[in-house]
Short mmCIF file of C-alpha atoms in Angstrom, two decimals:
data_model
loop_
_atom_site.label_atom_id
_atom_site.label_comp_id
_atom_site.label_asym_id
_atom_site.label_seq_id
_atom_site.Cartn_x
_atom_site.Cartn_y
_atom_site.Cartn_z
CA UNK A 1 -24.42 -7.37 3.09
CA UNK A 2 -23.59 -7.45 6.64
CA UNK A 3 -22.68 -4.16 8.60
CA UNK A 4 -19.48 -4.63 11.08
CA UNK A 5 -18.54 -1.92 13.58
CA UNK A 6 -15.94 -2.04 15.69
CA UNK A 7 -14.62 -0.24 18.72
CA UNK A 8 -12.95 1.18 19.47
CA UNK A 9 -11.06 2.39 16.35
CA UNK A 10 -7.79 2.98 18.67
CA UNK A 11 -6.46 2.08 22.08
CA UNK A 12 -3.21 2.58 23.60
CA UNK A 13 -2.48 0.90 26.59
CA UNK A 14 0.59 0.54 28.91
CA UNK A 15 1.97 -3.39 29.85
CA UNK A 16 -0.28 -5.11 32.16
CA UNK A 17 -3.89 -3.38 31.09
CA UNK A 18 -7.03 -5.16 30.72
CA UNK A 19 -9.14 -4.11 27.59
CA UNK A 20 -12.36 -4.65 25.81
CA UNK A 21 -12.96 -4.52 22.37
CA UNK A 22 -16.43 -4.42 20.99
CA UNK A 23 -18.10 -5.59 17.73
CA UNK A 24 -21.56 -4.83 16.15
CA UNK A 25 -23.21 -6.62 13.32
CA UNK A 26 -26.46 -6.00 11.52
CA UNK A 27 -27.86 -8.97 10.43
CA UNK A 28 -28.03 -12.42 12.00
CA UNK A 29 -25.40 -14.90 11.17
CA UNK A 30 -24.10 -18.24 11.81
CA UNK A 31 -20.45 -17.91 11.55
CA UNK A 32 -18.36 -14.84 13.93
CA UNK A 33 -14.28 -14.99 14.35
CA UNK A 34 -11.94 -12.81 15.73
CA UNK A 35 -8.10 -12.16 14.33
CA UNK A 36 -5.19 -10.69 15.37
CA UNK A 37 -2.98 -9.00 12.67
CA UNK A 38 0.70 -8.63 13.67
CA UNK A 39 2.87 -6.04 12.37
CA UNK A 40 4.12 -8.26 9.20
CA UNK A 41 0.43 -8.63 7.72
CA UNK A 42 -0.18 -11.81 9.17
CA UNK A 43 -3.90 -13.25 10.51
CA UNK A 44 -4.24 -15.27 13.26
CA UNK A 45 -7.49 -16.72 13.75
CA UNK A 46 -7.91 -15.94 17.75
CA UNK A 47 -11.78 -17.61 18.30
CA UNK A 48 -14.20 -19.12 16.21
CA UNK A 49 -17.54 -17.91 18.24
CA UNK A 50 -20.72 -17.64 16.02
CA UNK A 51 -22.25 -17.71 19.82
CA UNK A 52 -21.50 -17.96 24.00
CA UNK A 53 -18.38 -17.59 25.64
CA UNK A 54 -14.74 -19.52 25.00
CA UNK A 55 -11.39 -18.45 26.76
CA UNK A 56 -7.85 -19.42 25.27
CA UNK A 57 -5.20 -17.81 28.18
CA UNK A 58 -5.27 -14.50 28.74
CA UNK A 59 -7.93 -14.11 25.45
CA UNK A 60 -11.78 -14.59 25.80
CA UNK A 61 -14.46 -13.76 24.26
CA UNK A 62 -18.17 -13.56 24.44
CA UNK A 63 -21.30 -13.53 21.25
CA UNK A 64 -24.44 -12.62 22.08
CA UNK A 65 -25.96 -13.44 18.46
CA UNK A 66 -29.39 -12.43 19.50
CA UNK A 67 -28.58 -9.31 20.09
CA UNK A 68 -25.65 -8.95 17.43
CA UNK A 69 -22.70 -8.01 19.17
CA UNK A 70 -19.16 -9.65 19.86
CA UNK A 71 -16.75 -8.99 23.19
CA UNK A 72 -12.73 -9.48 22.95
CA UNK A 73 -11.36 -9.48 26.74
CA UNK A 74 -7.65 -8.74 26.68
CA UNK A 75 -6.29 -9.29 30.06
CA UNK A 76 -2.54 -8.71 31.23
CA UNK A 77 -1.44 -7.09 28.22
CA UNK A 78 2.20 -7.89 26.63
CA UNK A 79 3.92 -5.78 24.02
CA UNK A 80 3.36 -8.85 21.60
CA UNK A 81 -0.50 -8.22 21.84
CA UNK A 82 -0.09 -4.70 19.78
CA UNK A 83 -1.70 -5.23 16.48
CA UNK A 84 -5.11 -4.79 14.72
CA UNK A 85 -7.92 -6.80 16.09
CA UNK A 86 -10.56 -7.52 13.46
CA UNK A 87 -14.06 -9.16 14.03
CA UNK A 88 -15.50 -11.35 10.77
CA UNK A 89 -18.99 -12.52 10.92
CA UNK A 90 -19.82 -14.41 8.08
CA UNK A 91 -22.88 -15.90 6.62
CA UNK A 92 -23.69 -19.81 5.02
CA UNK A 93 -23.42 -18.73 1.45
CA UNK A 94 -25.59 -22.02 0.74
CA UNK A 95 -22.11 -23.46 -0.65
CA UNK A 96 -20.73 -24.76 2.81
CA UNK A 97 -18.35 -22.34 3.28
CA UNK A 98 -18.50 -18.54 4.58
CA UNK A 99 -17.30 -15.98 3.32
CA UNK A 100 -16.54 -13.76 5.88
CA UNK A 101 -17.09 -9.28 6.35
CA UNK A 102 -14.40 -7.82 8.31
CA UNK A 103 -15.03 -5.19 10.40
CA UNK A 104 -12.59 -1.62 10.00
CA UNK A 105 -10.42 -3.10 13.29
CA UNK A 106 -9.29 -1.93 16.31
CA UNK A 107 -5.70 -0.63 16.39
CA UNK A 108 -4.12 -1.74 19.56
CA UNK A 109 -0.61 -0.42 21.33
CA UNK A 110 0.83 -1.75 24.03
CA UNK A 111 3.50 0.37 25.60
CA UNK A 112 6.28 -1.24 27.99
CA UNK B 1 0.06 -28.78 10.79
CA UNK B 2 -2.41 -25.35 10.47
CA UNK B 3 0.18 -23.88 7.54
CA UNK B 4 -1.10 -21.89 4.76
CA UNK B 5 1.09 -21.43 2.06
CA UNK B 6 1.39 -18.54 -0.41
CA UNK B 7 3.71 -17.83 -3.19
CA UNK B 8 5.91 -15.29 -3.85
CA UNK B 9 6.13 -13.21 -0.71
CA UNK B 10 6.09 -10.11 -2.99
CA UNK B 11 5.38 -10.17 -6.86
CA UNK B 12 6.19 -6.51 -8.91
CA UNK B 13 4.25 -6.23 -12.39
CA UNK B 14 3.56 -4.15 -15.43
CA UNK B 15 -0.03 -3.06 -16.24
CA UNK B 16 0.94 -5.34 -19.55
CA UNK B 17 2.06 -8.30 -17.26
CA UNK B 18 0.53 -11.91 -16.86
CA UNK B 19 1.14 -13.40 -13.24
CA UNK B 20 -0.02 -16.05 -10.91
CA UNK B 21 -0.52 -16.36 -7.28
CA UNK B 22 -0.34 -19.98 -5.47
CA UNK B 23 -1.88 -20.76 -2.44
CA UNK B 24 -1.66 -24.31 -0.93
CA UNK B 25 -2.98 -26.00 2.41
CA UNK B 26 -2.42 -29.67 3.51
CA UNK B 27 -5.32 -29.87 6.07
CA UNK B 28 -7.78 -31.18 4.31
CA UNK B 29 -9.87 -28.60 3.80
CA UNK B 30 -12.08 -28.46 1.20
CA UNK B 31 -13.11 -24.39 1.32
CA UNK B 32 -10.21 -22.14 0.45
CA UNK B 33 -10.92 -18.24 -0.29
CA UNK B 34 -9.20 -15.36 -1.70
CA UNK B 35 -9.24 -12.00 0.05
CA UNK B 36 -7.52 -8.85 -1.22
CA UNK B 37 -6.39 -5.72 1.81
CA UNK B 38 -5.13 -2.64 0.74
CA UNK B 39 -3.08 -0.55 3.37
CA UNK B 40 -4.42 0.35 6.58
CA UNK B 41 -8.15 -1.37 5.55
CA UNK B 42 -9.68 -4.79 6.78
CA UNK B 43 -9.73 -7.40 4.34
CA UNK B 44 -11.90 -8.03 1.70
CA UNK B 45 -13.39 -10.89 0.51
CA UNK B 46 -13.11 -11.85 -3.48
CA UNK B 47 -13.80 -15.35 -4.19
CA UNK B 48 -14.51 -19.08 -2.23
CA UNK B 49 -13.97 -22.03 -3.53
CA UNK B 50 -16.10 -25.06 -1.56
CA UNK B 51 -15.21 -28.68 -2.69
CA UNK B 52 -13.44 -27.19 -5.65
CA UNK B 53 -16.18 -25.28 -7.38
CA UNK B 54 -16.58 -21.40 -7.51
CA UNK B 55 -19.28 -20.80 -4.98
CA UNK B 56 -19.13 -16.91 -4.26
CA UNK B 57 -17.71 -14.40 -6.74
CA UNK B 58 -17.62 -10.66 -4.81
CA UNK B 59 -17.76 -8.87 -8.33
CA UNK B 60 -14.98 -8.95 -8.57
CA UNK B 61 -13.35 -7.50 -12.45
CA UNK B 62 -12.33 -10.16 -14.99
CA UNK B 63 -8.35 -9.20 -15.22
CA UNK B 64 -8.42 -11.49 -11.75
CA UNK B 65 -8.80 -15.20 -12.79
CA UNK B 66 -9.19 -17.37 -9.98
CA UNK B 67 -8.62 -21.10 -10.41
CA UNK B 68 -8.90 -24.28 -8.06
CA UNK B 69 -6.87 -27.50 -9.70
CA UNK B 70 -7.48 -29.72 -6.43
CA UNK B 71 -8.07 -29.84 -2.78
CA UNK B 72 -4.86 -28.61 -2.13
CA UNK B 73 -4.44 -25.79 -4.46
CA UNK B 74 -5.81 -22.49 -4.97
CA UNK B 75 -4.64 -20.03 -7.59
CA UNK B 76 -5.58 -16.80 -9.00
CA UNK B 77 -4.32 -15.63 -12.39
CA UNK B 78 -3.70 -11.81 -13.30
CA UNK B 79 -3.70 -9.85 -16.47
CA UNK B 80 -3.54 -6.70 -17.38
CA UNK B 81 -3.66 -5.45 -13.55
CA UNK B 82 -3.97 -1.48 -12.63
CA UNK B 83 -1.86 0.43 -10.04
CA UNK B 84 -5.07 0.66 -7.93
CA UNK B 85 -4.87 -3.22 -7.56
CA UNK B 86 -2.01 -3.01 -5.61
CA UNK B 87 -2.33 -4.79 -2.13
CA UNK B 88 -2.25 -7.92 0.11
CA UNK B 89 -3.58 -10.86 -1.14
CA UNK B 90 -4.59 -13.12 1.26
CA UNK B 91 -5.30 -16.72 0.99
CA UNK B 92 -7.02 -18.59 3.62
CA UNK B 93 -8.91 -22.37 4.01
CA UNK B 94 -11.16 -24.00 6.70
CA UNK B 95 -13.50 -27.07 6.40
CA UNK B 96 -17.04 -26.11 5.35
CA UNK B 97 -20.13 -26.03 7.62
CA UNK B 98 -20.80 -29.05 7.80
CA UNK B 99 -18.51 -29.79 10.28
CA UNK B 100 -18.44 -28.13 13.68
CA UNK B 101 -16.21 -25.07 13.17
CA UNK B 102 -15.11 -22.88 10.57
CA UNK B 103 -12.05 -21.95 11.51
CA UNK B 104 -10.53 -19.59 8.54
CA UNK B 105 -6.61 -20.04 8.47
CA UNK B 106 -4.61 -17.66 6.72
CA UNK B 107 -1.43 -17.84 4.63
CA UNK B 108 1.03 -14.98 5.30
CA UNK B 109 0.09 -13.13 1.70
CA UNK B 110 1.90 -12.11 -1.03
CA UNK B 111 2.40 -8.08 -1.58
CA UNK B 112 1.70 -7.21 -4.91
CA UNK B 113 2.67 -3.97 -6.30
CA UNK B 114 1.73 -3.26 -9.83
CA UNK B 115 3.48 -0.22 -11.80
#
């Protein structure tokens, strides 16, 4: 199966930081998201982004899929953007729908 | 409306017990998945359902019986559960590939603690 890394693992940050947060996959694929888990368990899909660059606010992010690796840009950090940040490529299982790998996450705190 | 249901919020069992989780989604997707995250891990994916029919299976044991009545609806049956299956299970749906994203939305879980 696909190999995710992520990094990295932790980052603590005060109010108003920019961050990066990288992501590594092994194989090539056809399917790449990034989610935000809050505090209460909860996934929110943040980019679909198999490949290029798409911004959403203070969020972008860039996919280089030829040379396998992901970019979430975090700019102006709020305390509401603490959480884990996981990447998920995926690959066509042939069925029309992908199942995605996450990758271990990136454990972000944002400090007033 | 990008709402994923799940039902209960939290479900405590015996190792004897037979239980159900419900998922449902009223998007009209037609790929819905189950994925199962224990504490402090990512997620991990067990099954995906694609126009209703089983289409990936992670290996995952028999006592988890997963089960797709319509577009709408995904379930997944347990029986005779361990402690070690104790966890978040996550629901999620998206529209298949065949359509220009695959956007995975996810239903809040249900925490399932079995004893």
């Amino acid at each position: 199966g696909i190999q995710v890394e992520q990094s990295p693992p932790d980052l603590i940050l005060q109010e108003g930081a920019n961050s990066t947060l990288r992501c590594n996959f092994s194989d090539s694929v056809n399917n790449l998201q990034w989610f935000h888990q809050n505090p209460w368990g909860q996934l929110i899909n943040l980019f679909y982004i198999p490949s290029g660059t798409k911004q959403n606010g203070r969020l972008s992010a860039t996919t280089v899929a030829t040379e396998r690796y992901s970019l979430l840009y975090i700019s102006s950090s709020q305390t509401t953007d603490s959480g884990v940040y996981f990447c998920a490529p995926g690959r066509n299982s042939g069925g029309g729908a992908d199942g995605l790998t996450f990758g271990k996450g990136t454990h972000l705190i944002i400090q007033p | 409306d990008t709402e994923v249901t799940q039902t209960p919020k939290h479900l405590v069992m015996g190792m004897t017990n037979k239980k159900s989780l419900k998922c449902e989604q009223h998007m009209g997707h037609r790929a819905m998945y189950w994925y199962k995250q224990k504490a402090k891990k990512p997620p991990e994916l067990m099954f995906v359902y694609s126009y209703e029919k089983l289409s990936i299976n992670e290996s995952v044991p028999s006592r988890f019986s997963p089960e797709c009545p319509n577009s709408s609806l995904l379930n997944l049956h347990l029986h005779a559960l361990q402690p070690e299956d104790s966890a978040l299970y996550l629901c999620a749906s998206s529209h298949p590939r065949d359509t220009n994203t695959d956007t995975q939305y996810f239903g809040p879980g249900t925490r399932l603690t079995v004893l």
